[in-house]
Short mmCIF file of C-alpha atoms in Angstrom, two decimals:
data_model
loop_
_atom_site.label_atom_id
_atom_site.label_comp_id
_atom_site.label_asym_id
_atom_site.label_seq_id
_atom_site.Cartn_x
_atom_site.Cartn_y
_atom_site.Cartn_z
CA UNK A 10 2.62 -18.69 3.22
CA UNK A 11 -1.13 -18.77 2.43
CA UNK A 12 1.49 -19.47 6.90
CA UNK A 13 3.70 -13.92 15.59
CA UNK A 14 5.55 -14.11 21.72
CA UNK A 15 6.95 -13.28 24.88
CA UNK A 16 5.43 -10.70 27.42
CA UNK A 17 6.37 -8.57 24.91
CA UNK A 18 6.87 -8.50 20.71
CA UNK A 19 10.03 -9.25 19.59
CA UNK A 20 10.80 -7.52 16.34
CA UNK A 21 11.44 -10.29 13.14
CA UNK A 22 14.14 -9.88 11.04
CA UNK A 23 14.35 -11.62 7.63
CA UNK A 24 17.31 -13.69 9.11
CA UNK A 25 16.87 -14.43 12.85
CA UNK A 26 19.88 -13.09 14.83
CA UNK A 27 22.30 -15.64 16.21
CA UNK A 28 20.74 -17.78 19.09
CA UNK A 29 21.17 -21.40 21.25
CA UNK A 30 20.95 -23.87 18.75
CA UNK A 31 18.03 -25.76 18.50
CA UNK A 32 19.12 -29.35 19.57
CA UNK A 33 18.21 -32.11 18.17
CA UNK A 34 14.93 -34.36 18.65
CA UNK A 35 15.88 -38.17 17.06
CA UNK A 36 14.40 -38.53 13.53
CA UNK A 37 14.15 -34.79 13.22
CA UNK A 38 15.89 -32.37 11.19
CA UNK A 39 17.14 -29.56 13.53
CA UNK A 40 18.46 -26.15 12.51
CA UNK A 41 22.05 -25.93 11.95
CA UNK A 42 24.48 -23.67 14.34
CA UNK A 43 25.42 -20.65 12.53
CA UNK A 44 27.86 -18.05 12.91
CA UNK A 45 25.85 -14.30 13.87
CA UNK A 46 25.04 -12.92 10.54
CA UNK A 47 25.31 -16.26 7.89
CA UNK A 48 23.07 -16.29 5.41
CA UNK A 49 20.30 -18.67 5.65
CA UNK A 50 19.52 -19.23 1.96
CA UNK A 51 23.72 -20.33 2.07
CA UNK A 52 23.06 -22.00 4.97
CA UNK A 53 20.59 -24.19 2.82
CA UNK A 54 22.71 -24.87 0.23
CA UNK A 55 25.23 -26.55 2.03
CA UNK A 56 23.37 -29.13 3.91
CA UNK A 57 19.58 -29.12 3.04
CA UNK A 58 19.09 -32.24 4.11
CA UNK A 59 19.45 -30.36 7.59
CA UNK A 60 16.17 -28.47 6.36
CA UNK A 61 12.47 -29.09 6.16
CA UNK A 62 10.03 -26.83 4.61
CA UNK A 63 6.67 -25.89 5.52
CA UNK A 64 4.67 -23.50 3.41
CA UNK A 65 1.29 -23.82 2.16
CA UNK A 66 -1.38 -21.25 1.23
CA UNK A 67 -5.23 -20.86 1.81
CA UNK A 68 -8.02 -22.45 -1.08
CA UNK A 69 -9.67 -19.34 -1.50
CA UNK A 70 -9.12 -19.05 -5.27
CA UNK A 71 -5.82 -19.02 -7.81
CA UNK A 72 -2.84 -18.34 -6.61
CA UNK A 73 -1.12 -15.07 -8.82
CA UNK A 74 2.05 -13.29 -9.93
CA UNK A 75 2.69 -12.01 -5.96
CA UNK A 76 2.34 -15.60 -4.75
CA UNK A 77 4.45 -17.11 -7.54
CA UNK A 78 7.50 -14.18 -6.77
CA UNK A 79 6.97 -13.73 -3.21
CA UNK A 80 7.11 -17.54 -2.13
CA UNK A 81 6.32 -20.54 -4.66
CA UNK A 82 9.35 -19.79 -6.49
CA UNK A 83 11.32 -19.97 -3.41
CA UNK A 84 9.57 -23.24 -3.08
CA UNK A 85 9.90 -25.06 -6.18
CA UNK A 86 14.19 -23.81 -6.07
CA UNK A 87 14.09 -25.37 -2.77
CA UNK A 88 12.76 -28.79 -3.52
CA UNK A 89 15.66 -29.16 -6.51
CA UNK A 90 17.75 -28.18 -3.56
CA UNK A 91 17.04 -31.25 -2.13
CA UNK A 92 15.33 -29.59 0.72
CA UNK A 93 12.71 -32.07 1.96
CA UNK A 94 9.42 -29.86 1.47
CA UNK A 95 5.72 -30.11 3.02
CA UNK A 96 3.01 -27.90 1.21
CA UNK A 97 -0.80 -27.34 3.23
CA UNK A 98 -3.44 -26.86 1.85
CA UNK A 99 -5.02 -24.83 4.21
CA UNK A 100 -8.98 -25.56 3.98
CA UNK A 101 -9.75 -25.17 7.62
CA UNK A 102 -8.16 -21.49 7.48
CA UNK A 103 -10.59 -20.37 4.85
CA UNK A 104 -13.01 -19.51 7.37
CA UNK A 105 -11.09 -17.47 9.20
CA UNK A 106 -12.99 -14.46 7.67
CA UNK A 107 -15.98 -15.71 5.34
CA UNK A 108 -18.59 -17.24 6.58
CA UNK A 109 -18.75 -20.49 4.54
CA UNK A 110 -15.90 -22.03 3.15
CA UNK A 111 -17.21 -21.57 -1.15
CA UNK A 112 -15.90 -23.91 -3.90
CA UNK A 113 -14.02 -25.36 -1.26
CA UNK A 114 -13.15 -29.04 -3.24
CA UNK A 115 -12.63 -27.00 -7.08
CA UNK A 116 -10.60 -24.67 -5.25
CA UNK A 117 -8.17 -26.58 -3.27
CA UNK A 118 -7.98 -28.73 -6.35
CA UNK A 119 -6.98 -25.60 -8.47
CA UNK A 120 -4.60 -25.14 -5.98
CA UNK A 121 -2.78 -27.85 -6.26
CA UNK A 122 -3.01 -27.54 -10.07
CA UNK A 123 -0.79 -24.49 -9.87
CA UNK A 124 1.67 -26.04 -7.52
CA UNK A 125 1.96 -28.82 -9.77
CA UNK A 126 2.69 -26.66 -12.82
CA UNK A 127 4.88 -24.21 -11.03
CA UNK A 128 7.35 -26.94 -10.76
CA UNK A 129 6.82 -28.70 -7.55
CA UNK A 130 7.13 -32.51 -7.50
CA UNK A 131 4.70 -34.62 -5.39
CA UNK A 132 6.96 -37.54 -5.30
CA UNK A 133 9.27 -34.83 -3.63
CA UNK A 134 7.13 -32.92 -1.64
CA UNK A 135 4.19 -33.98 1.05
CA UNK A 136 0.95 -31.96 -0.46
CA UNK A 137 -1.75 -32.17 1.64
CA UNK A 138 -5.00 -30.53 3.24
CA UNK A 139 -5.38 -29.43 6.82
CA UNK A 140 -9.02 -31.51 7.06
CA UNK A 141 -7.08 -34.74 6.33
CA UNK A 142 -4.59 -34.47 9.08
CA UNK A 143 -6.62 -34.64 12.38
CA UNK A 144 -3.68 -34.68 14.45
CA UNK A 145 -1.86 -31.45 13.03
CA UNK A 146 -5.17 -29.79 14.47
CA UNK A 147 -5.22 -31.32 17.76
CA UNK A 148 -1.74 -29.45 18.31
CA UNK A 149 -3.74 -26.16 18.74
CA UNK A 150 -5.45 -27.18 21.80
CA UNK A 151 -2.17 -27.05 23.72
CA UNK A 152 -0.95 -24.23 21.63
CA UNK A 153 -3.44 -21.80 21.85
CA UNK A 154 -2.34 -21.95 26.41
CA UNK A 155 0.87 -21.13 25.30
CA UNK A 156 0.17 -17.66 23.95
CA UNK A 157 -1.82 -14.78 25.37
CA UNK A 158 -4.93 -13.09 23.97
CA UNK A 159 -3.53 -9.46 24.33
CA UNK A 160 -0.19 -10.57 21.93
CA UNK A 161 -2.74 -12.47 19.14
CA UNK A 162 -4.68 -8.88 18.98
CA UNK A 163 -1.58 -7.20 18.29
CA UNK A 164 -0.38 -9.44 15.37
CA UNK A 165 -0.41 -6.76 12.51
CA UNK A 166 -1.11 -9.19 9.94
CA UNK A 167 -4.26 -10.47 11.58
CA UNK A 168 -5.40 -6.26 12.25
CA UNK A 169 -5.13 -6.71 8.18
CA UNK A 170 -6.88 -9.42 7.27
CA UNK A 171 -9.75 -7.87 10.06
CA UNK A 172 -10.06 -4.93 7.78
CA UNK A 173 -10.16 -6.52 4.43
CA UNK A 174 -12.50 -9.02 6.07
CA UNK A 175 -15.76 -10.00 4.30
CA UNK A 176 -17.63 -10.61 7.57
CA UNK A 177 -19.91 -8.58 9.25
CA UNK A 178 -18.38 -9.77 12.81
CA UNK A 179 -14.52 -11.42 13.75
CA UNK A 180 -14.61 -15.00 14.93
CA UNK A 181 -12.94 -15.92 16.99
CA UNK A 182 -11.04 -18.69 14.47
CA UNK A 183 -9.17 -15.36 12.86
CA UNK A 184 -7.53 -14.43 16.07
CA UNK A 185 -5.90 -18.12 16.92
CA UNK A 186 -5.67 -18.11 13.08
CA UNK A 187 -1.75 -17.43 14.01
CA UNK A 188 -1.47 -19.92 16.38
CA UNK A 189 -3.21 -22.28 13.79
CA UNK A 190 -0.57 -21.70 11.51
CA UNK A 191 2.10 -22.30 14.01
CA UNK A 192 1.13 -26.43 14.27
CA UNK A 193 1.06 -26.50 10.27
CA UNK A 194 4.39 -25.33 10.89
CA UNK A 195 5.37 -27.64 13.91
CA UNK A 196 3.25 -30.66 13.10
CA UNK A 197 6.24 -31.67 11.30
CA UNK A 198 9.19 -29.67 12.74
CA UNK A 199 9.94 -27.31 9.80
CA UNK A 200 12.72 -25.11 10.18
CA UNK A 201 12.03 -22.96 7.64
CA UNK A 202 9.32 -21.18 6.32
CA UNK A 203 9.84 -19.31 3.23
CA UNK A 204 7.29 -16.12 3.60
CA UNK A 205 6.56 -12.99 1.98
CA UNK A 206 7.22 -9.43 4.83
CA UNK A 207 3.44 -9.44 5.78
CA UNK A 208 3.41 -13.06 6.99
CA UNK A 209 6.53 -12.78 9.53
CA UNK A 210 4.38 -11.72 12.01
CA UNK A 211 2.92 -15.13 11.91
CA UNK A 212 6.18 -16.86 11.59
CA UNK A 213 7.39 -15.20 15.07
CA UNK A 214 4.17 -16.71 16.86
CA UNK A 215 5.15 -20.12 15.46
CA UNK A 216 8.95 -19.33 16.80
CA UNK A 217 7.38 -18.40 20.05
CA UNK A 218 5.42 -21.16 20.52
CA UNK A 219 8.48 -23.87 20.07
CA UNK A 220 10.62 -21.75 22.69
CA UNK A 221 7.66 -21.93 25.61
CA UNK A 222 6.60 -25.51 24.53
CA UNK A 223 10.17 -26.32 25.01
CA UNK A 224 10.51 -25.02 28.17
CA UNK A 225 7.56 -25.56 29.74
CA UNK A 226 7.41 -29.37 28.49
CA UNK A 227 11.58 -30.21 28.16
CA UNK A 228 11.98 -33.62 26.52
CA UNK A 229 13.21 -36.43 28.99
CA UNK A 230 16.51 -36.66 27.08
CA UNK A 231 16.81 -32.62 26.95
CA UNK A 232 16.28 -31.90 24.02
CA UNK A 233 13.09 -29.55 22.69
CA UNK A 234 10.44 -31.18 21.07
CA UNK A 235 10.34 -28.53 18.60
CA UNK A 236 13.05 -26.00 16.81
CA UNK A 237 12.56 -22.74 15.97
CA UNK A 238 11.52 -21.78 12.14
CA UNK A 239 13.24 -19.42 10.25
CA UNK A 240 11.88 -16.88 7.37
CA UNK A 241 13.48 -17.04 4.09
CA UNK A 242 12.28 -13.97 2.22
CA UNK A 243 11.94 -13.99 -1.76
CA UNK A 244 13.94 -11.68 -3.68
CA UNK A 245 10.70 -9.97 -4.05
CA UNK A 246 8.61 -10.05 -0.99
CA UNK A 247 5.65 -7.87 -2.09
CA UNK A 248 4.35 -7.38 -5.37
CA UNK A 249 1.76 -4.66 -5.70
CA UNK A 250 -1.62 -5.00 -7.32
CA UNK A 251 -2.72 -3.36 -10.83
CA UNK A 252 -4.93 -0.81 -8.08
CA UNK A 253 -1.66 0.18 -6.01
CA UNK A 254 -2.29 -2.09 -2.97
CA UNK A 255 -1.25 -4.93 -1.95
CA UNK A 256 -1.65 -8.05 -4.21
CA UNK A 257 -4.25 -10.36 -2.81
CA UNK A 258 -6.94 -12.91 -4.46
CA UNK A 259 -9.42 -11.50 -2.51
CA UNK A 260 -9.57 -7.71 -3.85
CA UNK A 261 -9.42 -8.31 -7.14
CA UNK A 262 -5.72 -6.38 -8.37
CA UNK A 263 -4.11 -9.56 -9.02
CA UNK A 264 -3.09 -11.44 -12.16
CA UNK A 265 -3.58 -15.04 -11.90
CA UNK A 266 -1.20 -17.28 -12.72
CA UNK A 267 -3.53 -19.47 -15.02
CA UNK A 268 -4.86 -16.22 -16.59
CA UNK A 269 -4.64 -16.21 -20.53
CA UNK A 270 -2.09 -13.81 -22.40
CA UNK A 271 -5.10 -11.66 -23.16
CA UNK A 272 -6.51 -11.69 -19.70
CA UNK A 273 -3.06 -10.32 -18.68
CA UNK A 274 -2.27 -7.83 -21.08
CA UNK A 275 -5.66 -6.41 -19.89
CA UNK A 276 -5.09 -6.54 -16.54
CA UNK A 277 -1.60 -4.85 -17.03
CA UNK A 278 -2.99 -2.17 -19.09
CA UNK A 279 -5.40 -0.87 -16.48
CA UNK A 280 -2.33 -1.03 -13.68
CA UNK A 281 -2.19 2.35 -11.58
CA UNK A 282 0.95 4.01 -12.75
CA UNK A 283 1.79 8.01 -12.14
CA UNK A 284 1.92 10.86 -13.78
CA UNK A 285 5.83 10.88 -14.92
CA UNK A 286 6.48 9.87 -18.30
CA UNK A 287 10.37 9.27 -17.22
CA UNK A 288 10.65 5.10 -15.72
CA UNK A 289 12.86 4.91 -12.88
CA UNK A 290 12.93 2.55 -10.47
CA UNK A 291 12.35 4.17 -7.39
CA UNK A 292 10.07 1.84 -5.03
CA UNK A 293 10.32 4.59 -1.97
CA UNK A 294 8.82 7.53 -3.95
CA UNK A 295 6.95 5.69 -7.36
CA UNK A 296 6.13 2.36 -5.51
CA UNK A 297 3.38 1.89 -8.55
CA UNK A 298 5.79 1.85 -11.24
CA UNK A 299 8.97 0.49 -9.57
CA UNK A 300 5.95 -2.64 -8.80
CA UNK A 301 5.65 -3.01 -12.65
CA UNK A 302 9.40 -2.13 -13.10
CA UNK A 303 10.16 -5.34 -10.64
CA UNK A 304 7.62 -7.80 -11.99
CA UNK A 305 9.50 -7.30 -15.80
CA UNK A 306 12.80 -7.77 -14.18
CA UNK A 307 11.59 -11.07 -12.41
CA UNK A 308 10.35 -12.67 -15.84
CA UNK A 309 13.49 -11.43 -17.22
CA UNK A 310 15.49 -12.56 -14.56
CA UNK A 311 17.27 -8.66 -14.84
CA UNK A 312 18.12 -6.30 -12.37
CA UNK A 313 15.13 -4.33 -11.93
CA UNK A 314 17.32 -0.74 -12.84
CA UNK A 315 18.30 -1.67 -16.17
CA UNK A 316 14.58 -2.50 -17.23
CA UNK A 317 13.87 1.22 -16.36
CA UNK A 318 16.55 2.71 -18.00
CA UNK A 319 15.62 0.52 -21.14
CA UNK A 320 11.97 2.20 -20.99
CA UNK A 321 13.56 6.05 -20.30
CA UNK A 322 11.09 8.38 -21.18
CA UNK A 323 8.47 5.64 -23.05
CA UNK A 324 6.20 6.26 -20.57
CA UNK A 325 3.66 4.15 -18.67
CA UNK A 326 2.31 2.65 -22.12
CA UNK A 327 5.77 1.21 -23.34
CA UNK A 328 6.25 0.04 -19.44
CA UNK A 329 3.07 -2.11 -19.49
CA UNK A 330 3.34 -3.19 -22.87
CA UNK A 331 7.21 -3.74 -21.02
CA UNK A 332 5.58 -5.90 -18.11
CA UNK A 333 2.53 -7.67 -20.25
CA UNK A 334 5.00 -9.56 -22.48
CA UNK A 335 7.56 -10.64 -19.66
CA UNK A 336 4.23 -12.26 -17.90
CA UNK A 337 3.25 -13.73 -20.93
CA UNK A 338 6.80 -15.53 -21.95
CA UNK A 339 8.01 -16.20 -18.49
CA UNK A 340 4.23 -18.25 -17.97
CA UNK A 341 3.56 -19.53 -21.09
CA UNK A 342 4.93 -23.01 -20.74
CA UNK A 343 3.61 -23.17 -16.88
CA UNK A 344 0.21 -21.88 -18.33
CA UNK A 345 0.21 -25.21 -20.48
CA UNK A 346 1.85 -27.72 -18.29
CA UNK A 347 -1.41 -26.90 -15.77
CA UNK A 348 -3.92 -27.38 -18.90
CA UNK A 349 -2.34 -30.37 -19.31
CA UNK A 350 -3.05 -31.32 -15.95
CA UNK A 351 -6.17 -29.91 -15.46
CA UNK A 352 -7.35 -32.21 -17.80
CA UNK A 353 -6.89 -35.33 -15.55
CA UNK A 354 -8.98 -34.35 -12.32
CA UNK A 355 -8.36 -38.21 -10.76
CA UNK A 356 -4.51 -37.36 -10.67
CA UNK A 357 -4.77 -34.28 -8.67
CA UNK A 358 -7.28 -36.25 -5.88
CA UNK A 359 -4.80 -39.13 -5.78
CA UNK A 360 -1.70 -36.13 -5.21
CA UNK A 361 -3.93 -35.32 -2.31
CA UNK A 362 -4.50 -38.50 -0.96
CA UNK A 363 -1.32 -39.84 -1.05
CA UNK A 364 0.24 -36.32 0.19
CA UNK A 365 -2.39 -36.64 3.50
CA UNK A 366 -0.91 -40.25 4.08
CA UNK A 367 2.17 -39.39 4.21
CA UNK A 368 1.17 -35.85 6.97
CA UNK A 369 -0.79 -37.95 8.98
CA UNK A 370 2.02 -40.52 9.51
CA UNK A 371 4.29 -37.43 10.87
CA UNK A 372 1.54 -35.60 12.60
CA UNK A 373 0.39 -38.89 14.50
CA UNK A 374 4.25 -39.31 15.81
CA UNK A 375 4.68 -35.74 16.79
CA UNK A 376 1.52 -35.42 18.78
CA UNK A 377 2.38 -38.73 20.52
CA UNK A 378 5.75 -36.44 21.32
CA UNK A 379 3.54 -33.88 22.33
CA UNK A 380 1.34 -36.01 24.47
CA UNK A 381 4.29 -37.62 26.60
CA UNK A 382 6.26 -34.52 27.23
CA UNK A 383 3.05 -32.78 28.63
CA UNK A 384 2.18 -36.41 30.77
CA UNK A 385 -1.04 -36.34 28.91
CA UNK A 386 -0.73 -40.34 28.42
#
């Protein structure tokens, strides 16, 4: 996640370092104790029924190769986990930096097209949009006082998203736009988040927020209302785009993940590369090729060293021609599975209404929560 703290920023690690337990609020799942230095993803394995997932992303068009490796993946291995899993659809957040919120319906329904053929299971996993949960959004009011405007300017992921913004002016949506994403995360007491690097800025507001909710409002039994998310990175966390920079549906270097096999070998043919005909994988010094390098291994499932040493001296030419047929044979049966579905409109509404049921029955409980603690009723 389409999903940043004290007086001052505390650095986020891809595993949080040892810390109090979260206890336990009744009928919630609360993060396990673990010793300094266990891995989360283990962790998870063991007892995910001790989990719950919130990701989600934003309906501003199809969701590509970096969003499929840097998080739905991660998503759809959780769910056959057993992990229990809610997915956003984050409509209110598309205005964070456009002016009107385009396509809105076709999009978010696309959306949920490539969640459904990527694997996850809406009799698994609660899918729903932030417009259908009115109490998820009524967390923000007393989020927003729990976080200062000097620490929201300084979230590096928002300073992004400024500069790559299509607006002529920043509302002020994009700078709570953080703290926004902290009650999709909250709402319904997710303790973890599985995120690509640039979004654990975000993740540490969202942490921040549960610690000084939880000790400005304890809970009469004393227990927090809310526990403390942790990241769990993908094995690839960024993807580059076929211009060098960072992935992103916005800037047009991705490669979608309904795209056609000819669409793709396109795209992959006009992917920046360097000048060296020898293919290593070296992400510090040739992060353009080691990119391509990676994205091979992924479909492959192969270490992303022995692809390169397969290429040698081929050159950029045998490494795309490399790269376009992993994409094409690693997505070919998701590419159908979402025709399939794409063809039955009615289902995908019904997925939505039925996931927004199910939010609103957990939002409505945990702002009641919210509304006691802070003697509000």
């Amino acid at each position: 996640m389409t999903v940043p703290t004290a007086a001052r920023t505390v650095p986020v690690e891809p595993v949080a370092p040892a810390e109090p337990a979260d206890q336990a609020v009744p009928g919630t799942p609360a993060a396990p104790a673990r010793r300094p230095g266990a891995d989360l993803d283990e962790t998870i394995r063991r007892d995910p029924g001790a989990h719950r997932v919130l990701t989600g992303d934003r309906p501003t068009g199809p969701l590509h190769l970096g969003h499929y490796f840097g998080t739905l993946q991660n998503r759809v291995r959780l769910q056959r986990l057993g992990v229990e899993m809610f997915v956003v659809v984050a409509d209110y957040q598309v205005i964070t930096d456009r002016d009107i919120a385009d396509r809105l319906a076709e999009h978010s329904e696309n959306l949920v097209l490539d969640y459904l053929a990527a694997g996850l299971d809406p009799d698994r996993a609660t899918i729903f949009a932030h417009s259908a949960v009115p109490a998820l959004n009524q967390l923000l009011l007393p989020f927003l006082s729990l976080v200062s405007v000097a620490e929201l300017g300084r979230n590096p992921t928002v300073k992004d998203e400024i500069a790559h913004s299509s607006q002529s002016a920043v509302n002020g949506l994009m700078f709570t736009y953080p703290v926004h994403q902290a009650a999709d995360i909250l709402f319904c007491k997710a303790n973890v988040v599985p995120v690509g690097q640039d979004q654990l800025p975000h993740l540490e507001v969202a942490r921040t927020v549960a610690r000084r909710f939880n000790e400005r409002y304890p809970h009469p039994d004393g227990t927090g209302v809310f526990p403390r998310p942790e990241a769990l990175l993908s094995a690839a966390p960024l993807l580059l785009g076929t211009d060098g920079g960072k992935m992103s549906k916005s800037r047009g270097n991705a490669v979608r993940l309904s795209a056609d096999a000819d669409t793709t070998a396109r795209l992959i043919r006009g992917a920046k590369t360097d000048p060296d005909r020898r293919i290593t994988y070296d992400p510090a010094a040739r992060p353009e090729v080691s990119s391509l390098v990676l994205l091979a291994a992924l479909c492959q499932d192969r270490a992303p060293e022995l692809v390169a040493d397969e290429i040698g001296d081929g050159g950029a030419a045998v490494l795309k021609r490399t790269v376009t047929e992993a994409v094409n044979e690693h997505f070919g049966p998701m590419r159908a599975r979402r025709a399939e579905l794409a063809a039955d409109r009615g289902y995908i509404r019904q997925v939505l209404r039925e996931g927004a049921e199910r939010a609103n029955v957990v939002a409505e409980a945990t702002l009641a929560e919210v509304r006691a603690v802070m003697g509000s009723v």
